[in-house]
Amino acid sequence: MIKNDSSLRTRVAIIGGGPSGLLLSQLLERAGVETVVLERKSREYVLSRIRAGVLESGMVELLREAGAGQRMDREGLVHEGIYLARANRGFRIDFRRHTGNSVMVYGQTELTRDLYQARDAMDANIVHEVEQVEIHAAQSPNPYVSFRHDGRECRLESDFVVGCDGFHGISRKTIDSSVLREFERVYPFGWLGLLSQTPPVSEELIYASHERGFALCSMRNPQLSRYYLQVPLEDSVEKWSDEAFWDELKRRIPAEAAETLVTGASIEKSIAPLRSFVAEPMRWGRLFLCGDAAHIVPPTGAKGLNLAASDVFYLSQALLRHYHDNDDSGLDDYSATALARVWKAERFSWSMTRLLHRFPEQSEFDLRMQQAEIDYLETSVAAQASLAENYVGLPY
Ligand code: FAD
Ligand code: PHB
């Protein structure tokens, strides 16, 4: 709801009410900087999207700092390792041993719900179901956003505009094409995900490489499991009955796990394409990009949501320095600082994807290289430490 008339003023206009936009709004407002969030969809819709499940410790800390971590601390599952499996063999990567650190399994849906609650408690200004959002005068000291809401033409004036509107949003597209550079790799397969009210097959995630394709066993809580299968891009969800999904999953994970797998009706089933993408720069005048608006990773490294959090961390700190200390150095460095971390997570996600999936054009040589790399990981402490360091998250 728009509180006053159809013309508004705020300090930071945030486009997108997903995890990046909500977290940024929460961190800024707790430090006394006013924001308005514009979201294209309804709250119910945003909360119906089943997406990420693994949080790095940096993101866990940031959610606590934002005052939105209580339920996560009660209900989230601390994981100190993952299993990598190939055909019938599996081995564990021990995060605690190699990094002294861990990750938290807690669904993006729950985290977003917690952020909405935290924002509600502070009487946040979040406008849902906005249409025709456009950013204007981003290169001037007085940028503004125009949009339609409830049939009215509205204008939001601000000091800064932050695009947290995901990969398909309008913010990135506002940056002049002579400045914007985009780097992309599209993978020749997708992930079919299934959520079911069943106990997880394993206490820790299993990443399985198999000749029929990759499979992942994940979870949301002790009664809710999330599984994924690599599928051809042409496949549709309708092609995959629950029974076909479970049969295929059992073929791709080690027999010991397949025998104890509890199956059940799917609550949700969807196919996501896999993509690596980076847009540079992440700042254009007074417009800043955070999260999926600027970059996408294939989900194999569990990095997408976590990268959104590190962007929000850098940008919130920079904006607070601007408002509290009259210091713009953080804003000037934002794009370079965020991108340095983004590219490392891109590399990790790309290497995990390349390691564990079957590619249509793969030669016998390529297959042997994959097998040798997995063998190396199984036997080398240095290789395991490197995977663990990246998986738990590089420092902010
Ligand atoms: P989004 O979540 O996309 O939010 C953007 C918001 O902006 C949306 O609510 C959208 O409605 C709104 N919007 C769009 N356009 C406009 C507009 N014009 N005006 C106003 N609002 C607009 N990441 C991990 O870290 N770990 C994982 O385990 C993981 N697993 C994943 C599994 C799957 C199957 C998928 C698909 C993704 C996964 N990710 C994972 C990635 C993660 O979900 C995203 O990186 C994360 O959602 C990014 O958050 P965001 O707020 O930047 O963007
Ligand atoms: C998930 O639980 O949705 C999940 C976990 C790990 C990944 C990707 C997705 O790498």
Coordinates of C-alpha atoms and ligand atoms in Angstrom, one line a residue, residues 50-54 105 191 205 207 214 216-220 226 228 299-303 391, ligand 2:
I50 CA 10.8 -23.0 -3.8
R51 CA 14.4 -22.1 -4.4
A52 CA 17.7 -22.2 -2.4
G53 CA 18.3 -24.2 0.7
V54 CA 21.9 -23.8 1.9
V105 CA 20.3 -25.7 5.8
W191 CA 17.5 -29.4 -13.0
L205 CA 23.5 -33.6 1.2
Y207 CA 25.9 -34.8 -4.7
F214 CA 23.7 -35.8 -11.9
L216 CA 21.2 -34.2 -5.6
C217 CA 19.6 -35.2 -2.3
S218 CA 18.9 -32.2 -0.1
M219 CA 16.3 -31.2 2.5
R220 CA 14.5 -28.4 4.2
R226 CA 14.3 -31.7 -1.7
Y228 CA 17.0 -32.8 -8.0
P299 CA 22.9 -24.2 -8.4
T300 CA 25.5 -26.9 -8.1
G301 CA 27.6 -24.9 -5.7
A302 CA 24.6 -23.5 -3.7
K303 CA 25.9 -20.0 -4.1
Y391 CA 31.4 -24.4 -0.3
Ligands
PHB2 C1 18.5 -27.1 -2.3 O1 18.3 -27.6 -1.2 O2 17.5 -26.5 -2.9 C2 19.8 -27.0 -2.8 C3 20.9 -27.5 -2.1 C4 22.2 -27.5 -2.6 C5 22.4 -27.0 -3.9 C6 21.3 -26.6 -4.7 C7 20.0 -26.6 -4.1 O3 23.6 -27.0 -4.4

